[in-house]
């Protein structure tokens, strides 16, 4: 059988630096575990604009549609701030998400014990935390029509956005959440505002329908999103998988992310419908941006990008054991006190560069054999 294909789009700023460490890890899995991928690389963001005059060339888009999974570094930077909105680096990323129809955004909030002190919450509330927020990514109030700023009858102005969800848009993202829960602790909490929004009532009814008809074995609860925000900071370990709409998901996933500390630690996945081979369309990327303030200095933490690759192993390639091996290697390195600058707390540790962190994770992988 052909190797699974992986398209790497390293992008701008620290993107290529953190991706270089991921490429070493991909090489390690090939050399030591016989797990090989057909890896190809292409340009996105400012790097694509510099060569093609657009932040994502049509040929790159076509390759992304064909790939079993896409792994992206980061896009953007001050050099491109002056560009017209239509060709800004971020448009390349938005085009990928839109044309691949990546409707389920997975944002894990996982707290490694060694970094529990980095959270703004008490250690006992976050230590060992492992939750997954599934945010609907392609519909809702960010896309609904009518939208715009219009003149009002009294001569002032009115700003309008429309929250709009169809049955199928809700059901498909609910299925993603239930599927994930089955691989985890079998619990889904759905969040909306059914008390004040009709779209919230529909959301609640459709999630319940998918549960009753297709996933009765998974424990389902419903919560108003404002209460969800409170519960996330009060006792986040009560959750396993949270599924919510685009707007609430945007806010709640950032809130949950900060339970765990540094931006340099946060991976994400965006999944779409299954392709002919059964794998979902998939884009994996760290949550952080291109960090122009530290680009080129060897200071970037590559762990968010490395954990994004671990998510690809698990969710695109059904390689849960390999993903767990990689996550354990990261955990070991952190427990040993190896720290890029962003992870350096008052307790100190061994300072390392981007490639030094890669070296340490590769050594931990070697030790795991
Ligand atoms: P950012 O995430 O790039 O950086 C925020 C802060 O976190 C910076 O101080 C940075 O040094 C630090 N940081 C981020 N990632 C780090 C890592 N891996 N290791 C250590 N420190 C890290 O956000 P920003 O500064 O608001 O945006 C910079 C550029 O990135 C902008 O052009 C923005 O549009 C773009 N951006 C891109 C994405 C993406 O590609 N998905 C996401 C957010 C921002």
mmCIF file of C-alpha atoms in Angstrom, residues 28-339:
data_model
loop_
_atom_site.group_PDB
_atom_site.id
_atom_site.type_symbol
_atom_site.label_atom_id
_atom_site.label_comp_id
_atom_site.label_asym_id
_atom_site.label_seq_id
_atom_site.Cartn_x
_atom_site.Cartn_y
_atom_site.Cartn_z
ATOM 1 C CA UNK A 28 12.657 9.419 13.371
ATOM 2 C CA UNK A 29 9.373 7.534 12.997
ATOM 3 C CA UNK A 30 10.499 6.401 9.536
ATOM 4 C CA UNK A 31 13.969 5.282 10.645
ATOM 5 C CA UNK A 32 13.112 3.724 13.995
ATOM 6 C CA UNK A 33 9.495 2.551 13.702
ATOM 7 C CA UNK A 34 9.061 1.949 9.961
ATOM 8 C CA UNK A 35 6.238 4.515 9.911
ATOM 9 C CA UNK A 36 6.781 6.439 6.707
ATOM 10 C CA UNK A 37 4.913 9.215 4.960
ATOM 11 C CA UNK A 38 5.130 10.697 1.488
ATOM 12 C CA UNK A 39 6.063 14.189 2.597
ATOM 13 C CA UNK A 40 5.874 17.140 0.220
ATOM 14 C CA UNK A 41 6.304 20.810 0.926
ATOM 15 C CA UNK A 42 4.853 24.009 -0.474
ATOM 16 C CA UNK A 43 4.402 27.702 0.283
ATOM 17 C CA UNK A 44 1.662 29.512 2.190
ATOM 18 C CA UNK A 45 1.168 33.028 3.569
ATOM 19 C CA UNK A 46 3.783 35.710 2.988
ATOM 20 C CA UNK A 47 6.237 33.135 1.662
ATOM 21 C CA UNK A 48 3.732 32.258 -1.095
ATOM 22 C CA UNK A 49 2.978 35.929 -1.751
ATOM 23 C CA UNK A 50 6.687 36.651 -2.285
ATOM 24 C CA UNK A 51 6.870 34.010 -5.026
ATOM 25 C CA UNK A 52 3.369 33.903 -6.538
ATOM 26 C CA UNK A 53 1.792 37.250 -5.608
ATOM 27 C CA UNK A 54 -0.967 35.386 -3.721
ATOM 28 C CA UNK A 55 -0.914 33.832 -0.222
ATOM 29 C CA UNK A 56 -1.951 30.418 -1.562
ATOM 30 C CA UNK A 57 -1.383 29.365 -5.172
ATOM 31 C CA UNK A 58 -4.100 27.343 -6.910
ATOM 32 C CA UNK A 59 -1.656 24.468 -7.386
ATOM 33 C CA UNK A 60 -0.961 24.419 -3.625
ATOM 34 C CA UNK A 61 -4.693 24.419 -2.908
ATOM 35 C CA UNK A 62 -5.098 21.437 -5.234
ATOM 36 C CA UNK A 63 -2.251 19.571 -3.472
ATOM 37 C CA UNK A 64 -3.882 20.257 -0.100
ATOM 38 C CA UNK A 65 -7.161 18.785 -1.359
ATOM 39 C CA UNK A 66 -5.310 15.639 -2.460
ATOM 40 C CA UNK A 67 -3.153 15.175 0.657
ATOM 41 C CA UNK A 68 -4.137 12.783 3.449
ATOM 42 C CA UNK A 69 -3.251 15.541 5.898
ATOM 43 C CA UNK A 70 -1.846 19.067 5.790
ATOM 44 C CA UNK A 71 0.527 20.334 8.472
ATOM 45 C CA UNK A 72 0.866 24.123 8.689
ATOM 46 C CA UNK A 73 3.391 26.226 10.635
ATOM 47 C CA UNK A 74 2.244 29.857 10.856
ATOM 48 C CA UNK A 75 1.530 32.768 8.545
ATOM 49 C CA UNK A 76 1.930 36.532 8.710
ATOM 50 C CA UNK A 77 4.416 39.173 9.678
ATOM 51 C CA UNK A 78 4.940 42.962 9.730
ATOM 52 C CA UNK A 79 6.417 42.944 6.217
ATOM 53 C CA UNK A 80 2.977 41.985 4.884
ATOM 54 C CA UNK A 81 0.855 44.348 6.991
ATOM 55 C CA UNK A 82 0.737 46.895 4.157
ATOM 56 C CA UNK A 83 -0.747 44.428 1.643
ATOM 57 C CA UNK A 84 -4.310 44.649 0.410
ATOM 58 C CA UNK A 85 -6.711 42.590 2.538
ATOM 59 C CA UNK A 86 -7.328 40.160 -0.347
ATOM 60 C CA UNK A 87 -3.691 39.004 -0.465
ATOM 61 C CA UNK A 88 -2.733 39.177 3.216
ATOM 62 C CA UNK A 89 -0.982 35.999 4.456
ATOM 63 C CA UNK A 90 -3.964 35.044 6.657
ATOM 64 C CA UNK A 91 -6.138 34.798 3.533
ATOM 65 C CA UNK A 92 -4.101 31.755 2.500
ATOM 66 C CA UNK A 93 -5.021 29.975 5.702
ATOM 67 C CA UNK A 94 -8.675 31.012 5.417
ATOM 68 C CA UNK A 95 -8.801 29.706 1.852
ATOM 69 C CA UNK A 96 -7.481 26.327 2.970
ATOM 70 C CA UNK A 97 -10.082 26.081 5.743
ATOM 71 C CA UNK A 98 -12.922 27.206 3.493
ATOM 72 C CA UNK A 99 -12.192 25.143 0.374
ATOM 73 C CA UNK A 100 -11.388 22.004 2.363
ATOM 74 C CA UNK A 101 -14.649 22.662 4.276
ATOM 75 C CA UNK A 102 -13.008 22.025 7.641
ATOM 76 C CA UNK A 103 -16.033 22.334 9.872
ATOM 77 C CA UNK A 104 -14.746 20.782 13.101
ATOM 78 C CA UNK A 105 -11.960 22.619 14.903
ATOM 79 C CA UNK A 106 -10.347 20.526 17.640
ATOM 80 C CA UNK A 107 -8.562 22.404 20.395
ATOM 81 C CA UNK A 108 -7.207 20.217 23.180
ATOM 82 C CA UNK A 109 -6.516 21.821 26.552
ATOM 83 C CA UNK A 110 -4.065 19.513 28.196
ATOM 84 C CA UNK A 111 -1.958 20.417 31.182
ATOM 85 C CA UNK A 112 1.372 18.681 31.552
ATOM 86 C CA UNK A 113 2.122 18.258 35.253
ATOM 87 C CA UNK A 114 5.539 19.896 34.889
ATOM 88 C CA UNK A 115 3.887 23.089 33.625
ATOM 89 C CA UNK A 116 0.945 23.269 36.043
ATOM 90 C CA UNK A 117 2.516 26.305 37.732
ATOM 91 C CA UNK A 118 2.182 28.256 34.476
ATOM 92 C CA UNK A 119 -1.588 28.310 34.714
ATOM 93 C CA UNK A 120 -3.320 31.291 36.262
ATOM 94 C CA UNK A 121 -5.454 28.776 38.186
ATOM 95 C CA UNK A 122 -4.423 26.759 41.227
ATOM 96 C CA UNK A 123 -2.250 23.761 40.470
ATOM 97 C CA UNK A 124 -4.753 21.189 41.771
ATOM 98 C CA UNK A 125 -7.432 22.545 39.420
ATOM 99 C CA UNK A 126 -5.339 22.139 36.268
ATOM 100 C CA UNK A 127 -2.763 19.380 36.948
ATOM 101 C CA UNK A 128 -3.598 16.405 34.718
ATOM 102 C CA UNK A 129 -6.288 18.333 32.825
ATOM 103 C CA UNK A 130 -7.157 16.811 29.446
ATOM 104 C CA UNK A 131 -10.197 18.209 27.671
ATOM 105 C CA UNK A 132 -11.064 18.731 24.010
ATOM 106 C CA UNK A 133 -13.094 21.599 22.641
ATOM 107 C CA UNK A 134 -14.777 20.993 19.286
ATOM 108 C CA UNK A 135 -15.734 24.299 17.684
ATOM 109 C CA UNK A 136 -17.941 24.521 14.588
ATOM 110 C CA UNK A 137 -15.736 26.422 12.165
ATOM 111 C CA UNK A 138 -17.503 27.134 8.879
ATOM 112 C CA UNK A 139 -20.908 28.536 9.761
ATOM 113 C CA UNK A 140 -22.726 30.529 12.431
ATOM 114 C CA UNK A 141 -22.546 34.241 13.086
ATOM 115 C CA UNK A 142 -19.161 34.762 11.379
ATOM 116 C CA UNK A 143 -20.669 33.750 8.042
ATOM 117 C CA UNK A 144 -24.460 34.281 8.318
ATOM 118 C CA UNK A 145 -26.301 36.734 6.013
ATOM 119 C CA UNK A 146 -27.439 39.482 6.195
ATOM 120 C CA UNK A 147 -24.347 41.113 7.577
ATOM 121 C CA UNK A 148 -22.909 44.598 7.340
ATOM 122 C CA UNK A 149 -23.138 48.131 8.624
ATOM 123 C CA UNK A 150 -26.233 49.915 7.296
ATOM 124 C CA UNK A 151 -27.775 53.383 7.629
ATOM 125 C CA UNK A 152 -30.560 53.448 10.213
ATOM 126 C CA UNK A 153 -33.840 55.322 9.743
ATOM 127 C CA UNK A 154 -32.875 57.919 12.340
ATOM 128 C CA UNK A 155 -29.685 58.821 10.461
ATOM 129 C CA UNK A 156 -27.389 56.776 12.713
ATOM 130 C CA UNK A 157 -26.028 53.337 11.718
ATOM 131 C CA UNK A 158 -26.851 49.724 12.485
ATOM 132 C CA UNK A 159 -24.390 46.787 12.516
ATOM 133 C CA UNK A 160 -25.837 43.380 11.699
ATOM 134 C CA UNK A 161 -24.524 39.827 11.892
ATOM 135 C CA UNK A 162 -26.709 36.766 11.639
ATOM 136 C CA UNK A 163 -26.421 33.591 13.643
ATOM 137 C CA UNK A 164 -27.589 30.843 11.292
ATOM 138 C CA UNK A 165 -27.256 27.072 11.550
ATOM 139 C CA UNK A 166 -28.858 24.285 9.528
ATOM 140 C CA UNK A 167 -29.699 20.818 10.812
ATOM 141 C CA UNK A 168 -26.890 19.232 8.833
ATOM 142 C CA UNK A 169 -24.261 21.769 9.936
ATOM 143 C CA UNK A 170 -25.078 20.961 13.554
ATOM 144 C CA UNK A 171 -25.336 17.205 13.072
ATOM 145 C CA UNK A 172 -21.989 16.809 11.318
ATOM 146 C CA UNK A 173 -19.990 18.656 13.983
ATOM 147 C CA UNK A 174 -21.908 16.797 16.705
ATOM 148 C CA UNK A 175 -20.843 13.514 15.059
ATOM 149 C CA UNK A 176 -17.204 14.670 15.168
ATOM 150 C CA UNK A 177 -17.567 15.316 18.898
ATOM 151 C CA UNK A 178 -19.226 11.966 19.633
ATOM 152 C CA UNK A 179 -16.594 10.091 17.591
ATOM 153 C CA UNK A 180 -13.842 11.807 19.582
ATOM 154 C CA UNK A 181 -15.547 11.067 22.890
ATOM 155 C CA UNK A 182 -15.625 7.363 22.038
ATOM 156 C CA UNK A 183 -11.814 7.423 21.740
ATOM 157 C CA UNK A 184 -11.518 9.339 25.020
ATOM 158 C CA UNK A 185 -13.680 9.262 28.163
ATOM 159 C CA UNK A 186 -17.029 8.909 26.369
ATOM 160 C CA UNK A 187 -18.553 12.206 27.544
ATOM 161 C CA UNK A 188 -19.808 15.157 25.478
ATOM 162 C CA UNK A 189 -21.071 18.457 26.849
ATOM 163 C CA UNK A 190 -22.837 20.620 24.246
ATOM 164 C CA UNK A 191 -22.879 24.382 24.866
ATOM 165 C CA UNK A 192 -25.237 27.016 23.415
ATOM 166 C CA UNK A 193 -27.659 29.680 24.587
ATOM 167 C CA UNK A 194 -30.959 27.861 24.079
ATOM 168 C CA UNK A 195 -32.456 30.082 26.785
ATOM 169 C CA UNK A 196 -32.254 33.193 24.576
ATOM 170 C CA UNK A 197 -31.491 32.101 20.967
ATOM 171 C CA UNK A 198 -33.649 30.040 18.584
ATOM 172 C CA UNK A 199 -30.483 28.828 16.852
ATOM 173 C CA UNK A 200 -29.461 27.562 20.311
ATOM 174 C CA UNK A 201 -32.715 25.625 20.659
ATOM 175 C CA UNK A 202 -32.117 24.017 17.259
ATOM 176 C CA UNK A 203 -28.497 23.266 18.243
ATOM 177 C CA UNK A 204 -29.601 21.519 21.432
ATOM 178 C CA UNK A 205 -32.333 19.500 19.675
ATOM 179 C CA UNK A 206 -30.101 18.372 16.821
ATOM 180 C CA UNK A 207 -27.178 17.376 19.066
ATOM 181 C CA UNK A 208 -29.669 15.387 21.160
ATOM 182 C CA UNK A 209 -31.035 13.772 17.954
ATOM 183 C CA UNK A 210 -27.565 12.651 16.831
ATOM 184 C CA UNK A 211 -26.957 11.270 20.293
ATOM 185 C CA UNK A 212 -30.254 9.366 20.561
ATOM 186 C CA UNK A 213 -30.102 7.940 17.043
ATOM 187 C CA UNK A 214 -26.401 7.305 16.512
ATOM 188 C CA UNK A 215 -24.389 7.562 19.743
ATOM 189 C CA UNK A 216 -26.625 6.478 22.651
ATOM 190 C CA UNK A 217 -23.561 4.890 24.321
ATOM 191 C CA UNK A 218 -21.897 8.308 24.816
ATOM 192 C CA UNK A 219 -22.867 10.378 27.869
ATOM 193 C CA UNK A 220 -24.364 13.696 26.688
ATOM 194 C CA UNK A 221 -25.097 16.817 28.723
ATOM 195 C CA UNK A 222 -26.136 20.340 27.690
ATOM 196 C CA UNK A 223 -24.994 23.588 29.243
ATOM 197 C CA UNK A 224 -25.605 27.275 28.545
ATOM 198 C CA UNK A 225 -22.373 28.694 27.152
ATOM 199 C CA UNK A 226 -22.079 31.431 29.800
ATOM 200 C CA UNK A 227 -22.278 28.813 32.546
ATOM 201 C CA UNK A 228 -19.773 26.779 30.494
ATOM 202 C CA UNK A 229 -17.283 29.656 30.710
ATOM 203 C CA UNK A 230 -17.693 29.741 34.484
ATOM 204 C CA UNK A 231 -17.375 25.976 34.822
ATOM 205 C CA UNK A 232 -14.211 25.970 32.694
ATOM 206 C CA UNK A 233 -12.396 28.082 35.234
ATOM 207 C CA UNK A 234 -14.183 26.637 38.299
ATOM 208 C CA UNK A 235 -13.616 22.912 37.709
ATOM 209 C CA UNK A 236 -12.428 22.155 34.154
ATOM 210 C CA UNK A 237 -11.773 18.477 34.869
ATOM 211 C CA UNK A 238 -15.549 17.828 34.854
ATOM 212 C CA UNK A 239 -15.383 17.948 31.023
ATOM 213 C CA UNK A 240 -14.145 15.481 28.436
ATOM 214 C CA UNK A 241 -15.319 16.745 25.005
ATOM 215 C CA UNK A 242 -17.126 20.087 24.649
ATOM 216 C CA UNK A 243 -18.951 20.808 21.381
ATOM 217 C CA UNK A 244 -20.123 24.300 20.589
ATOM 218 C CA UNK A 245 -20.770 26.766 17.774
ATOM 219 C CA UNK A 246 -18.327 29.037 15.988
ATOM 220 C CA UNK A 247 -18.689 32.148 18.169
ATOM 221 C CA UNK A 248 -18.902 30.475 21.587
ATOM 222 C CA UNK A 249 -16.173 28.052 20.509
ATOM 223 C CA UNK A 250 -13.856 30.902 19.574
ATOM 224 C CA UNK A 251 -14.146 32.375 23.063
ATOM 225 C CA UNK A 252 -14.319 29.165 25.093
ATOM 226 C CA UNK A 253 -11.362 27.507 23.344
ATOM 227 C CA UNK A 254 -9.100 30.500 24.024
ATOM 228 C CA UNK A 255 -10.258 30.530 27.627
ATOM 229 C CA UNK A 256 -9.555 26.783 27.975
ATOM 230 C CA UNK A 257 -6.176 27.158 26.255
ATOM 231 C CA UNK A 258 -4.968 29.568 28.891
ATOM 232 C CA UNK A 259 -5.771 27.061 31.621
ATOM 233 C CA UNK A 260 -2.647 25.300 30.473
ATOM 234 C CA UNK A 261 -0.025 28.040 30.170
ATOM 235 C CA UNK A 262 2.141 28.912 27.170
ATOM 236 C CA UNK A 263 0.983 29.603 23.626
ATOM 237 C CA UNK A 264 4.002 27.614 22.466
ATOM 238 C CA UNK A 265 2.373 24.413 23.769
ATOM 239 C CA UNK A 266 -1.016 24.470 22.020
ATOM 240 C CA UNK A 267 -1.800 22.257 19.011
ATOM 241 C CA UNK A 268 -4.999 22.185 16.935
ATOM 242 C CA UNK A 269 -6.708 20.199 14.216
ATOM 243 C CA UNK A 270 -9.404 21.202 11.755
ATOM 244 C CA UNK A 271 -11.307 18.296 10.239
ATOM 245 C CA UNK A 272 -13.807 18.019 7.399
ATOM 246 C CA UNK A 273 -15.836 15.311 5.744
ATOM 247 C CA UNK A 274 -14.293 11.875 5.118
ATOM 248 C CA UNK A 275 -12.520 11.454 1.764
ATOM 249 C CA UNK A 276 -12.869 8.389 -0.481
ATOM 250 C CA UNK A 277 -10.215 6.567 1.595
ATOM 251 C CA UNK A 278 -12.196 7.160 4.803
ATOM 252 C CA UNK A 279 -9.762 9.712 6.230
ATOM 253 C CA UNK A 280 -11.201 13.132 7.043
ATOM 254 C CA UNK A 281 -9.927 16.202 5.232
ATOM 255 C CA UNK A 282 -7.528 17.570 7.791
ATOM 256 C CA UNK A 283 -5.326 20.540 8.595
ATOM 257 C CA UNK A 284 -3.079 20.465 11.677
ATOM 258 C CA UNK A 285 -1.455 23.623 13.003
ATOM 259 C CA UNK A 286 -0.172 25.180 16.217
ATOM 260 C CA UNK A 287 -2.494 27.777 17.740
ATOM 261 C CA UNK A 288 0.255 30.412 17.840
ATOM 262 C CA UNK A 289 1.131 32.797 15.029
ATOM 263 C CA UNK A 290 4.402 33.573 13.269
ATOM 264 C CA UNK A 291 5.899 35.348 16.337
ATOM 265 C CA UNK A 292 7.935 37.914 14.344
ATOM 266 C CA UNK A 293 9.473 39.212 17.590
ATOM 267 C CA UNK A 294 11.495 35.994 17.990
ATOM 268 C CA UNK A 295 11.654 34.714 14.390
ATOM 269 C CA UNK A 296 15.109 33.624 13.321
ATOM 270 C CA UNK A 297 16.523 33.693 16.851
ATOM 271 C CA UNK A 298 16.197 29.984 17.671
ATOM 272 C CA UNK A 299 13.941 30.861 20.608
ATOM 273 C CA UNK A 300 10.637 29.432 19.380
ATOM 274 C CA UNK A 301 9.096 26.529 21.243
ATOM 275 C CA UNK A 302 8.422 23.772 18.680
ATOM 276 C CA UNK A 303 6.142 21.716 20.968
ATOM 277 C CA UNK A 304 2.813 23.135 19.707
ATOM 278 C CA UNK A 305 3.762 22.147 16.169
ATOM 279 C CA UNK A 306 5.107 18.759 17.312
ATOM 280 C CA UNK A 307 1.871 18.043 19.225
ATOM 281 C CA UNK A 308 -0.085 19.063 16.105
ATOM 282 C CA UNK A 309 1.777 16.296 14.268
ATOM 283 C CA UNK A 310 0.833 13.926 17.125
ATOM 284 C CA UNK A 311 -2.799 14.876 16.490
ATOM 285 C CA UNK A 312 -2.304 14.050 12.794
ATOM 286 C CA UNK A 313 -0.943 10.626 13.751
ATOM 287 C CA UNK A 314 -4.020 9.977 15.897
ATOM 288 C CA UNK A 315 -6.862 11.548 13.914
ATOM 289 C CA UNK A 316 -5.763 11.157 10.280
ATOM 290 C CA UNK A 317 -3.687 8.001 10.390
ATOM 291 C CA UNK A 318 -5.206 6.023 13.276
ATOM 292 C CA UNK A 319 -1.747 5.743 14.843
ATOM 293 C CA UNK A 320 -2.786 6.257 18.438
ATOM 294 C CA UNK A 321 0.206 4.331 19.821
ATOM 295 C CA UNK A 322 2.696 6.439 17.875
ATOM 296 C CA UNK A 323 0.880 9.641 18.914
ATOM 297 C CA UNK A 324 0.990 8.569 22.566
ATOM 298 C CA UNK A 325 4.707 7.734 22.263
ATOM 299 C CA UNK A 326 5.406 11.233 20.945
ATOM 300 C CA UNK A 327 3.252 12.901 23.623
ATOM 301 C CA UNK A 328 4.996 10.882 26.337
ATOM 302 C CA UNK A 329 8.376 11.978 24.968
ATOM 303 C CA UNK A 330 7.284 15.620 25.243
ATOM 304 C CA UNK A 331 6.041 14.990 28.785
ATOM 305 C CA UNK A 332 9.346 13.350 29.776
ATOM 306 C CA UNK A 333 11.392 16.247 28.436
ATOM 307 C CA UNK A 334 9.259 18.769 30.322
ATOM 308 C CA UNK A 335 9.449 16.714 33.514
ATOM 309 C CA UNK A 336 13.257 16.718 33.109
ATOM 310 C CA UNK A 337 13.175 20.520 33.222
ATOM 311 C CA UNK A 338 14.147 21.142 29.584
ATOM 312 C CA UNK A 339 12.798 24.601 28.747
#
